[in-house]
Amino acid sequence: MLLSKMLVPTLREVPKDAEITSHILMYRAGLIRKLGSGLYTFLPMGLRTLHKVINIIREEMNNSGALELLPPILIPAEYWKESGRYDLMGKEMFRLKDRHEADMVLGPTHEEVFTSVVRENVRSYRDLPLNLYQINTKFRDEIRPRFGVMRCREFIMKDAYSFDIDEAGLDKHYEIMRVTYRRIFKRCGLEVVPVLADTGNMGGSASEEFMVPSTVGEEEIIKCPKCDYVANVELAKSHYEFKEENIQPLPIEEVHTPNAKTIEELVKFFNTTPDHFIKSIVYVADGIPIMVVIRGDFEINETKLKNLIKANNLELADEETILKVTNAPVGFASPIGLKVKIIADESVVVMKNAISGANKKDYHLKNICYSRDFKADLIGDIRKVKSGESCPKCKATLESYRGIEVGHIFKLGYKYTNSMNVKVLGKDGKEFTPIMGCYGIGVGRTMASVIEQNNDEDGIIWPITIAPFHIIIVPINMQDEKLVKTAFEIYERLSERYEVLIDDRDERPGVKFKDADLIGIPIRITVGKTFHETESLELKVRRKKDKILVKLKELDKKIEEIYNEEKRLYEV
RNA sequence: CGGGUCAUAGCGCAGUUUGGUAGCGCGCCUGGUUCGGGACCAGGAGGCCCCGGGUUCAAGUCCCGGUGACCCGACCA
């Protein structure tokens, strides 16, 4: 490919709305352009890499025995109504009407569609197991699109749905996908960590996320340095023994606390420590206000809370609701004497002589004792685990770091096959319901994550497996006929075996080098003064510092060597 | 949806305070000189100053109302 014929609008300056490295570099290297919030065009150079990632995913999925199909992304709402998710999905799902006023959906995920394919077409257990997948566009009206291609409203995802006769079959599929995912990410040059994850509103039992450790990651991961415990903070547990304090319960007492609302202010006011407080927070769960209490030095993990109370929708109450529930403005709530349901973290149940709000403006209560003064309707672990706490498995000190979720695998169970009434005839002549798993990879996000992990101050350093081109040839001066002729001869010859780009633009060498580095082509061949001097070419591997000189005669051999060496890095 | 910031040439920005002919750097086009890490000289093209209304002799600038984008919190590949 001639670079002069390609559309690669590289930028010297950083676009102002690009925040993180991958976004900046994708924009600067001319891989993507923004069309609207969370909507991106992949330009030719970017699309080449995207296709390579897709091809790796496709190869590995096919090798795993999965079957690719291509369903529509415009989906009649009836499928969503059937599964019950038409109402549950909320504003995140793009909804529209066709000319007949029929409700339609732009698919944010495809459980319903794949389940219906199986329902309509699989009659016998002999057709199972099946693992069906697509590499297709997804639509999600994200609350806040962010970080370029990392979190968009329209994006490409590989999603697979497995259907098995029984749980053992599902376990097998799940395990195959775990291995397949590791292979995919390895081949893309991406280091990932599998992490225990919450099953969210997808339903189901086991679930793992594939995380790329990164400071710009939107997920928090809790990890044990001693044993193998690694979990998303959403479901991470810690070892904690809550023992009832051996102190004399004192009579409850109202204290005037003007201008003290936050735990921090109250700690000063009462001259004590946060663990003597009961943090009382009003939430609205599926439209109903509830009071949630936790020890003052802990934070509420909303995912755990949501799971405990089996809510679909959970949000912090607004000021008006708080006033209605507690008779007081924000900052003075407590569970005492409330009419709403009370949910308590297990940390609260052992507390004595604790401090919390008085449900009265500018007043707090002292010496609150659980059981004596109030009781919870539901008790459970709803704490957000912090680094420094103890591992639930081995009690070592937990650490936390951030990660980008590039893949997710679930054991879905019977949620969709039940709700959508999938029946298959078994060996015994009786109908049964297949069990499902689902497995997703964000394609654009994977690509961006690779850049997050592979870059330097000059630009992207693509792994050769997904680089838009393997080799870039740089003739140093387009006015120098000898150099140009040689460069094109090399270009023609190498193009038979590799994907080669030649920078035939009439630009100065500096510009060409800068662009080559920015775009991140793994191997660079410079045809310049060393050719005039000694008939040799300069080879530079993008990820290495040094440059090597090679005689024209030995070029092909040397290139093959380097190419194989680069490829070997990403072999599985 | 709440809180904050912003919208002027392809990109990055100044000009808005105090209303008076639309600017700078980079990029782009033409010619020339250059040619191993984002060259130099000369000339040039490119603007509904986000949109709509208002005030005024006069609005990029002041007022009102929209729209869009970005950042911080709740969703997820």
XYZ file of C-alpha atoms (C1' of nucleotides) in Angstrom:
649
model
C 0.000 0.000 0.000
C 1.230 3.461 -0.858
C 0.910 5.774 2.103
C 0.238 8.657 -0.306
C -2.938 6.884 -1.395
C -4.224 6.244 2.080
C -6.324 8.450 4.306
C -4.204 8.772 7.432
C -4.791 12.190 8.962
C -2.151 12.226 11.684
C -2.169 15.115 14.116
C 0.701 16.872 15.825
C -1.456 18.242 18.557
C -3.609 16.485 21.107
C -7.341 16.884 20.467
C -8.835 18.599 23.464
C -11.456 16.019 24.391
C -9.078 13.083 24.389
C -8.085 12.192 27.932
C -6.403 8.840 28.066
C -3.390 7.583 26.130
C -5.206 5.184 23.857
C -7.800 7.764 22.875
C -5.162 10.406 22.203
C -3.035 8.039 20.141
C -5.920 6.582 18.150
C -6.941 10.099 17.272
C -3.463 11.410 16.573
C -2.468 8.385 14.503
C -5.531 8.866 12.333
C -7.215 5.581 13.323
C -10.544 7.040 14.410
C -12.625 10.186 14.213
C -15.606 11.183 16.295
C -19.022 11.606 14.742
C -20.938 12.358 17.936
C -20.825 11.533 21.611
C -19.837 7.880 21.890
C -19.934 7.443 18.114
C -16.732 6.852 16.173
C -15.689 6.230 12.607
C -12.812 3.824 12.141
C -10.612 5.280 9.400
C -8.762 2.908 7.037
C -5.691 2.432 9.227
C -7.760 1.850 12.356
C -10.131 -0.463 10.569
C -7.270 -2.711 9.485
C -6.353 -3.331 13.098
C -9.972 -3.747 14.120
C -10.358 -6.413 11.433
C -7.258 -8.190 12.647
C -8.600 -8.352 16.178
C -11.885 -9.635 14.776
C -10.092 -12.279 12.735
C -8.182 -13.552 15.745
C -11.414 -13.752 17.722
C -13.154 -15.527 14.844
C -10.351 -18.058 14.391
C -10.238 -18.895 18.054
C -13.999 -19.094 18.395
C -14.239 -21.367 15.369
C -11.433 -23.530 16.734
C -13.321 -23.844 19.991
C -16.225 -25.350 18.084
C -18.473 -22.310 18.196
C -20.616 -21.405 15.178
C -20.851 -17.906 13.811
C -24.127 -16.427 12.708
C -25.348 -12.972 11.859
C -28.655 -11.885 13.347
C -30.150 -8.442 12.847
C -29.449 -5.694 15.325
C -32.868 -4.184 14.791
C -35.041 -6.381 16.944
C -38.827 -6.495 17.367
C -39.689 -5.576 20.940
C -41.812 -8.697 21.390
C -38.685 -10.757 22.095
C -37.755 -8.412 24.893
C -41.253 -8.403 26.265
C -41.152 -12.178 26.306
C -38.007 -12.341 28.399
C -39.308 -9.561 30.619
C -36.377 -7.298 29.884
C -38.286 -4.755 27.817
C -39.183 -2.968 31.032
C -36.046 -3.852 32.977
C -33.456 -2.507 30.578
C -34.388 1.105 31.117
C -33.040 4.049 29.199
C -29.872 2.269 28.222
C -31.730 0.510 25.421
C -32.384 2.417 22.219
C -36.046 2.082 21.343
C -37.856 3.093 18.199
C -41.020 2.456 16.244
C -41.341 1.239 12.690
C -43.841 2.720 10.187
C -46.583 0.505 11.555
C -46.007 1.891 15.032
C -44.563 -1.432 16.170
C -42.012 -1.191 18.992
C -38.470 -2.017 17.968
C -35.129 -2.145 19.760
C -31.531 -1.641 18.687
C -29.878 -4.631 20.285
C -27.789 -3.832 23.370
C -27.164 -7.570 23.863
C -28.580 -10.656 22.185
C -29.725 -13.300 24.660
C -33.295 -13.066 23.410
C -32.385 -13.340 19.739
C -30.045 -16.302 20.151
C -32.453 -18.031 22.485
C -35.198 -17.658 19.907
C -32.933 -19.072 17.185
C -32.478 -22.167 19.293
C -36.150 -22.317 20.199
C -37.234 -22.191 16.556
C -34.587 -24.515 15.187
C -33.447 -27.026 17.733
C -35.830 -29.930 18.260
C -33.653 -32.679 19.649
C -30.936 -33.179 22.213
C -28.908 -34.516 19.306
C -28.454 -30.937 18.111
C -26.857 -29.968 21.408
C -24.482 -28.796 22.687
C -24.327 -25.588 20.674
C -22.248 -22.484 21.074
C -23.485 -19.749 18.749
C -21.768 -16.422 18.313
C -21.771 -13.204 16.377
C -19.367 -10.339 15.833
C -21.756 -7.504 15.490
C -22.660 -3.954 16.346
C -24.259 -3.267 19.696
C -26.134 -0.193 20.811
C -26.220 1.086 24.343
C -27.339 4.549 25.255
C -24.660 4.902 27.885
C -25.171 7.451 30.589
C -21.752 8.804 29.903
C -19.768 7.708 26.875
C -16.098 8.100 27.692
C -12.509 7.580 26.671
C -13.104 7.371 22.934
C -13.691 3.875 21.766
C -13.502 2.434 25.314
C -17.074 3.216 26.173
C -19.286 4.102 23.232
C -22.925 4.067 22.390
C -22.359 1.996 19.274
C -19.611 -0.598 19.364
C -18.591 -3.974 18.045
C -18.797 -6.932 20.310
C -18.261 -10.615 19.962
C -20.943 -12.364 21.923
C -21.492 -16.082 22.199
C -24.336 -18.051 23.733
C -23.983 -21.701 24.632
C -26.845 -24.161 24.965
C -26.359 -27.432 26.803
C -28.333 -30.420 27.897
C -27.208 -30.133 31.492
C -25.013 -28.281 33.933
C -22.017 -30.488 33.232
C -22.223 -29.443 29.597
C -22.379 -25.791 30.578
C -19.350 -26.209 32.824
C -17.481 -27.642 29.889
C -18.438 -24.784 27.583
C -17.530 -22.266 30.245
C -14.117 -23.838 30.635
C -13.567 -23.925 26.871
C -14.385 -20.226 26.673
C -11.991 -19.422 29.508
C -9.198 -21.071 27.576
C -10.289 -19.535 24.277
C -10.330 -16.047 25.791
C -6.835 -16.432 27.136
C -5.673 -17.454 23.674
C -7.434 -14.544 22.010
C -5.957 -11.928 24.307
C -2.507 -13.473 24.197
C -2.537 -13.373 20.400
C -3.631 -9.727 20.498
C -0.665 -8.931 22.717
C -2.840 -8.112 25.675
C -2.159 -9.136 29.240
C -5.397 -9.920 31.004
C -6.346 -11.142 34.452
C -9.462 -13.258 34.976
C -11.411 -11.936 37.927
C -14.483 -13.175 39.806
C -17.423 -11.017 38.824
C -20.960 -10.188 39.699
C -23.623 -11.708 37.514
C -25.594 -8.472 37.424
C -28.990 -8.261 35.830
C -28.004 -10.971 33.371
C -28.895 -13.517 36.007
C -27.047 -16.771 36.474
C -24.427 -18.250 38.754
C -20.699 -18.121 37.961
C -19.086 -15.275 36.137
C -15.591 -14.060 35.351
C -14.322 -10.867 33.853
C -11.139 -10.542 31.839
C -9.416 -7.430 33.066
C -6.568 -5.415 31.663
C -4.776 -3.888 34.630
C -4.639 -0.164 34.000
C -4.805 3.044 35.981
C -7.479 4.317 33.599
C -9.641 1.231 34.147
C -13.184 1.824 35.275
C -13.310 -1.283 37.437
C -11.767 -1.835 40.826
C -10.225 -5.205 41.460
C -9.485 -6.737 44.849
C -6.595 -9.150 44.872
C -4.884 -11.321 47.431
C -1.108 -11.275 47.097
C -0.759 -14.686 48.784
C -3.463 -16.934 47.374
C -5.379 -16.892 44.089
C -8.286 -14.739 45.252
C -9.041 -12.000 42.693
C -12.454 -10.387 42.425
C -14.226 -7.358 41.132
C -14.871 -5.061 44.070
C -18.573 -5.367 43.267
C -18.658 -8.822 44.766
C -15.349 -9.021 46.634
C -15.594 -10.254 50.184
C -13.195 -9.883 53.040
C -12.587 -11.801 56.216
C -13.966 -9.844 59.132
C -15.178 -11.064 62.493
C -17.687 -8.761 64.058
C -17.792 -9.319 67.782
C -20.174 -7.718 70.160
C -18.349 -5.132 72.230
C -18.141 -5.915 75.890
C -19.375 -2.582 77.138
C -22.257 -1.396 79.227
C -25.188 -0.135 77.102
C -25.953 3.455 78.027
C -29.294 5.186 77.726
C -29.940 6.821 74.400
C -29.303 10.552 74.329
C -30.096 13.376 71.917
C -27.239 15.754 71.125
C -27.449 19.129 69.434
C -25.058 19.001 66.447
C -25.372 22.155 64.383
C -23.429 22.216 61.101
C -22.252 18.633 61.507
C -23.644 16.334 58.861
C -20.898 14.219 57.388
C -19.149 11.452 59.267
C -15.972 13.504 59.041
C -17.547 16.532 60.713
C -19.198 14.354 63.335
C -15.970 12.557 64.168
C -14.523 15.939 65.081
C -17.628 17.018 66.929
C -17.853 13.908 69.102
C -14.087 13.526 69.263
C -14.214 9.832 68.397
C -13.508 7.530 65.428
C -15.693 6.682 62.387
C -16.329 3.108 63.507
C -18.478 4.415 66.350
C -21.044 5.722 63.901
C -23.896 4.109 62.061
C -24.047 5.477 58.545
C -27.702 5.676 57.541
C -28.514 6.092 53.889
C -31.868 6.202 52.163
C -32.096 4.374 48.851
C -34.949 3.875 46.453
C -35.197 0.244 45.365
C -37.609 -0.434 42.499
C -39.504 2.693 43.451
C -39.722 1.951 47.183
C -37.627 3.892 49.723
C -35.491 1.812 52.102
C -33.042 2.651 54.855
C -29.604 1.092 54.625
C -27.226 1.119 57.579
C -23.540 0.298 57.826
C -20.718 1.037 60.257
C -19.340 4.527 59.750
C -15.901 3.511 58.508
C -17.322 1.271 55.770
C -18.923 2.054 52.465
C -21.959 0.476 50.928
C -21.393 -1.810 47.955
C -24.468 -1.159 45.881
C -24.094 -4.313 43.848
C -24.123 -6.476 46.957
C -27.039 -4.482 48.301
C -28.955 -4.885 45.069
C -28.380 -8.630 45.121
C -29.324 -8.928 48.800
C -32.664 -7.195 48.388
C -33.170 -8.647 44.909
C -33.817 -5.250 43.369
C -33.633 -4.488 39.682
C -33.169 -0.822 40.166
C -31.375 0.897 42.989
C -30.544 4.532 43.386
C -29.761 7.023 46.104
C -32.870 8.830 47.312
C -33.219 12.481 46.418
C -33.556 15.171 49.078
C -37.304 15.222 48.899
C -37.593 11.491 49.541
C -35.127 11.704 52.406
C -37.188 14.456 54.000
C -40.320 12.372 53.615
C -38.758 9.213 55.053
C -36.775 10.714 57.935
C -38.598 13.979 58.630
C -35.218 15.675 58.428
C -32.944 17.105 55.760
C -29.952 15.165 54.437
C -27.393 14.394 57.113
C -29.525 13.561 60.125
C -30.977 10.177 59.251
C -31.028 7.103 61.448
C -32.960 3.840 61.350
C -34.704 4.543 64.629
C -38.453 4.900 64.466
C -38.718 4.730 60.685
C -41.592 3.123 58.848
C -39.565 1.962 55.836
C -37.700 -1.327 55.587
C -34.276 -1.366 57.177
C -31.357 -3.209 55.600
C -28.282 -3.609 57.777
C -24.755 -4.613 57.031
C -23.518 -7.308 59.396
C -21.125 -4.755 60.876
C -24.023 -2.889 62.485
C -25.641 -5.810 64.261
C -22.990 -5.972 66.994
C -22.848 -2.240 67.673
C -23.442 -0.693 71.074
C -23.493 2.943 72.142
C -23.208 4.046 68.543
C -23.924 7.464 67.082
C -26.344 8.183 64.276
C -28.848 10.820 63.193
C -31.918 11.781 65.229
C -34.201 12.141 62.191
C -34.377 15.759 63.251
C -32.514 18.742 61.849
C -29.272 19.546 63.721
C -29.597 16.635 66.149
C -27.858 13.259 66.470
C -28.400 10.360 68.849
C -25.771 8.890 71.148
C -25.631 5.398 72.669
C -27.679 3.583 70.062
C -27.673 -0.169 70.550
C -28.724 -2.604 67.878
C -31.667 -4.770 68.865
C -32.546 -2.570 71.829
C -33.185 0.541 69.747
C -33.919 -0.808 66.295
C -33.932 -4.001 64.274
C -33.223 -4.582 60.631
C -35.605 -6.378 58.302
C -32.675 -7.839 56.409
C -29.044 -8.367 57.411
C -26.182 -9.224 55.118
C -22.747 -8.405 53.775
C -23.152 -5.165 51.840
C -19.698 -3.745 52.532
C -17.368 -2.497 49.878
C -14.035 -4.202 50.443
C -11.012 -1.931 50.691
C -7.346 -2.671 50.261
C -5.859 -3.490 53.631
C -8.663 -5.810 54.683
C -8.133 -9.551 55.049
C -8.479 -12.128 52.312
C -11.643 -14.231 52.726
C -9.657 -17.334 51.774
C -6.285 -17.003 53.471
C -6.559 -13.850 55.600
C -3.569 -12.156 53.963
C -3.816 -8.395 53.391
C -5.818 -7.583 50.282
C -4.669 -5.142 47.627
C -6.679 -3.233 45.087
C -5.983 -1.983 41.593
C -7.931 -0.831 38.569
C -8.736 -2.653 35.381
C -10.437 -2.401 32.009
C -13.029 -5.082 31.384
C -12.396 -6.492 27.911
C -14.250 -9.766 28.243
C -16.860 -11.389 30.382
C -18.069 -14.947 30.694
C -21.230 -16.050 32.489
C -23.073 -19.144 33.423
C -26.535 -17.893 32.674
C -28.499 -20.918 33.713
C -32.121 -21.271 32.682
C -33.108 -17.616 32.863
C -33.775 -17.091 29.172
C -34.559 -20.617 28.100
C -37.226 -20.636 30.798
C -38.687 -17.202 30.205
C -38.716 -17.775 26.477
C -39.947 -21.296 26.815
C -37.303 -23.297 24.983
C -38.066 -27.009 24.919
C -35.971 -29.737 23.380
C -36.774 -33.422 23.155
C -34.430 -35.552 25.245
C -33.064 -39.047 24.805
C -35.791 -40.373 27.082
C -38.484 -38.900 24.853
C -39.297 -36.173 27.345
C -38.948 -32.460 26.761
C -36.309 -30.538 28.673
C -35.045 -26.975 28.889
C -31.453 -26.339 27.806
C -29.050 -24.447 30.049
C -27.218 -21.380 28.792
C -23.930 -19.580 29.095
C -22.870 -16.311 27.505
C -19.491 -14.933 26.609
C -18.613 -11.441 25.415
C -15.583 -9.529 24.181
C -15.525 -5.816 23.403
C -13.594 -5.582 20.147
C -12.871 -1.843 20.014
C -12.149 -1.833 23.709
C -9.671 -4.659 23.256
C -7.933 -2.640 20.558
C -7.783 0.464 22.755
C -6.511 -1.600 25.693
C -3.663 -2.943 23.585
C -2.610 0.662 22.981
C -2.882 1.435 26.689
C -0.430 -1.396 27.297
C 1.838 -0.826 24.309
C 2.970 2.729 23.724
C 5.794 5.164 24.339
C 6.269 8.914 24.007
C 6.440 8.557 20.206
C 3.185 6.686 19.757
C 1.637 3.255 19.440
C 3.693 0.052 19.482
C 1.447 -2.487 17.782
C 1.972 -6.182 18.354
C 2.720 -7.538 14.891
C -0.367 -9.760 15.059
C -2.758 -6.840 14.936
C -0.645 -4.038 13.446
C -2.309 -2.402 10.435
C 0.829 -3.286 8.434
C 3.835 -5.457 9.256
C 6.449 -3.310 7.584
C 6.860 0.318 6.592
C 9.480 1.303 4.032
C 10.787 4.844 4.303
C 12.691 6.240 1.306
C 14.405 9.211 2.851
C 14.248 11.500 -0.165
C 11.709 11.210 -2.955
C 13.876 13.339 -5.265
C 16.667 10.786 -5.086
C 15.884 8.392 -7.925
C 18.246 5.682 -6.789
C 16.697 5.533 -3.343
C 13.158 5.612 -4.660
C 13.851 2.877 -7.194
C 15.415 0.635 -4.563
C 12.655 1.312 -2.083
C 9.993 0.341 -4.587
C 11.858 -2.824 -5.594
C 11.988 -3.881 -1.971
C 8.361 -2.904 -1.558
C 7.227 -5.023 -4.502
C 9.194 -8.029 -3.366
C 8.270 -7.939 0.306
C 4.614 -7.296 -0.482
C 4.377 -10.853 -1.762
C 4.911 -12.160 1.749
C 4.053 -9.362 4.122
C 1.708 -6.445 4.508
C 3.908 -3.573 3.499
C 3.361 0.144 3.562
C 5.691 2.476 1.689
C 5.906 6.115 2.667
C 6.085 7.578 -0.828
C 4.999 11.022 0.286
C 7.286 13.882 -0.636
C 7.910 14.687 3.004
C 11.056 15.290 4.944
C 12.569 12.320 6.781
C 11.613 13.649 10.207
C 7.939 13.765 9.293
C 8.055 10.217 7.965
C 9.801 8.854 11.041
C 7.419 10.624 13.374
C 4.375 9.287 11.557
C 5.763 5.755 11.345
C 6.392 5.770 15.090
C 3.033 7.343 15.876
C 1.109 4.791 13.825
C 3.263 2.084 15.350
C 4.212 -0.181 12.446
C 6.359 -2.976 13.959
C 9.176 -3.084 11.395
C 10.687 -0.099 9.607
C 13.069 -0.226 6.681
C 14.855 3.049 5.967
C 16.330 3.546 2.528
C 18.694 6.470 2.907
C 22.291 7.562 3.073
C 23.535 4.183 4.278
C 22.369 2.786 0.971
C 24.463 5.253 -0.955
C 27.457 4.573 1.248
C 27.458 0.801 1.666
C 24.399 -0.610 -0.133
C 22.851 -1.270 3.216
C 19.444 -0.523 4.678
C 18.549 0.379 8.183
C 16.111 -1.841 10.069
C 14.321 -0.690 13.161
C 11.908 -2.711 15.242
C 9.366 -0.368 16.776
C 9.470 -1.921 20.213
C 13.272 -1.873 20.363
C 15.673 1.016 20.685
C 18.511 -0.091 18.424
C 18.789 0.118 14.651
C 20.575 -2.457 12.554
C 22.198 -2.173 9.134
C 21.584 -4.921 6.603
C 22.994 -5.390 3.132
C 20.381 -5.373 0.426
C 21.205 -9.008 -0.428
C 20.513 -10.164 3.100
C 17.420 -8.081 3.615
C 14.811 -10.755 2.911
C 16.435 -13.225 5.229
C 16.780 -10.700 8.003
C 13.201 -9.517 7.615
C 11.958 -13.076 7.845
C 13.973 -13.548 10.994
C 12.618 -10.417 12.614
C 9.072 -11.120 11.475
C 9.169 -14.598 12.982
C 10.708 -13.319 16.163
C 7.966 -10.722 16.517
C 5.243 -13.241 15.758
C 6.585 -15.689 18.273
C 5.916 -13.191 21.058
C 2.196 -13.625 20.612
C 1.987 -17.329 19.960
C -0.181 -19.421 22.217
C -30.506 12.930 35.626
C -27.641 16.138 39.169
C -22.897 19.270 39.694
C -18.867 21.830 36.822
C -16.654 23.637 32.131
C -16.919 24.887 27.175
C -18.615 26.063 21.864
C -14.471 31.367 17.001
C -10.696 28.239 10.064
C -9.131 21.042 9.404
C -6.495 20.888 14.691
C -4.937 23.777 19.159
C -6.232 28.508 20.874
C -6.617 34.345 21.521
C -10.275 38.105 20.961
C -15.838 38.688 25.019
C -13.873 42.363 30.805
C -14.808 48.088 28.182
C -19.841 46.517 21.532
C -16.758 49.664 16.367
C -13.976 45.982 9.412
C -12.177 38.185 12.174
C -6.871 37.022 14.641
C -2.395 33.702 16.097
C 0.313 28.835 15.865
C 0.095 24.227 13.380
C -1.969 21.961 9.121
C -3.663 22.813 3.798
C -2.613 24.981 -1.631
C 1.274 27.389 -5.312
C 6.462 28.486 -6.363
C 11.442 28.145 -4.784
C 15.504 26.486 -1.591
C 16.122 22.103 1.407
C 16.249 16.598 2.683
C 18.353 10.935 8.626
C 13.856 12.676 13.687
C 7.614 17.139 12.958
C 12.725 22.592 7.631
C 13.058 27.702 5.542
C 11.516 31.893 2.280
C 7.604 34.148 -0.627
C 2.623 34.096 -1.996
C -2.399 32.048 -1.175
C -7.090 29.484 0.095
C -10.109 28.654 4.042
C -15.211 31.598 8.978
C -23.669 31.221 9.312
C -17.706 33.384 15.536
C -23.115 26.422 17.688
C -28.625 27.744 16.649
C -32.979 31.143 17.413
C -34.757 35.627 19.274
C -33.866 40.487 21.610
C -31.177 45.319 22.889
C -28.289 48.817 19.722
C -26.656 53.289 14.518
C -23.521 48.864 15.251
C -23.196 42.202 18.528
C -18.096 36.987 18.187
C -18.646 40.472 22.433
C -24.529 42.520 26.150
C -29.682 40.034 27.447
C -33.293 35.777 26.943
C -34.217 30.876 25.122
C -32.462 26.467 22.865
C -28.723 22.757 21.020
C -24.255 20.130 21.237
C -19.666 18.561 23.448
C -16.335 17.556 27.563
C -15.154 16.562 32.935
C -16.924 14.571 38.189
C -20.954 10.876 40.374
C -25.125 6.212 39.418
C -24.891 1.715 33.935
C -21.596 -1.961 31.156
C -18.032 -5.387 26.440
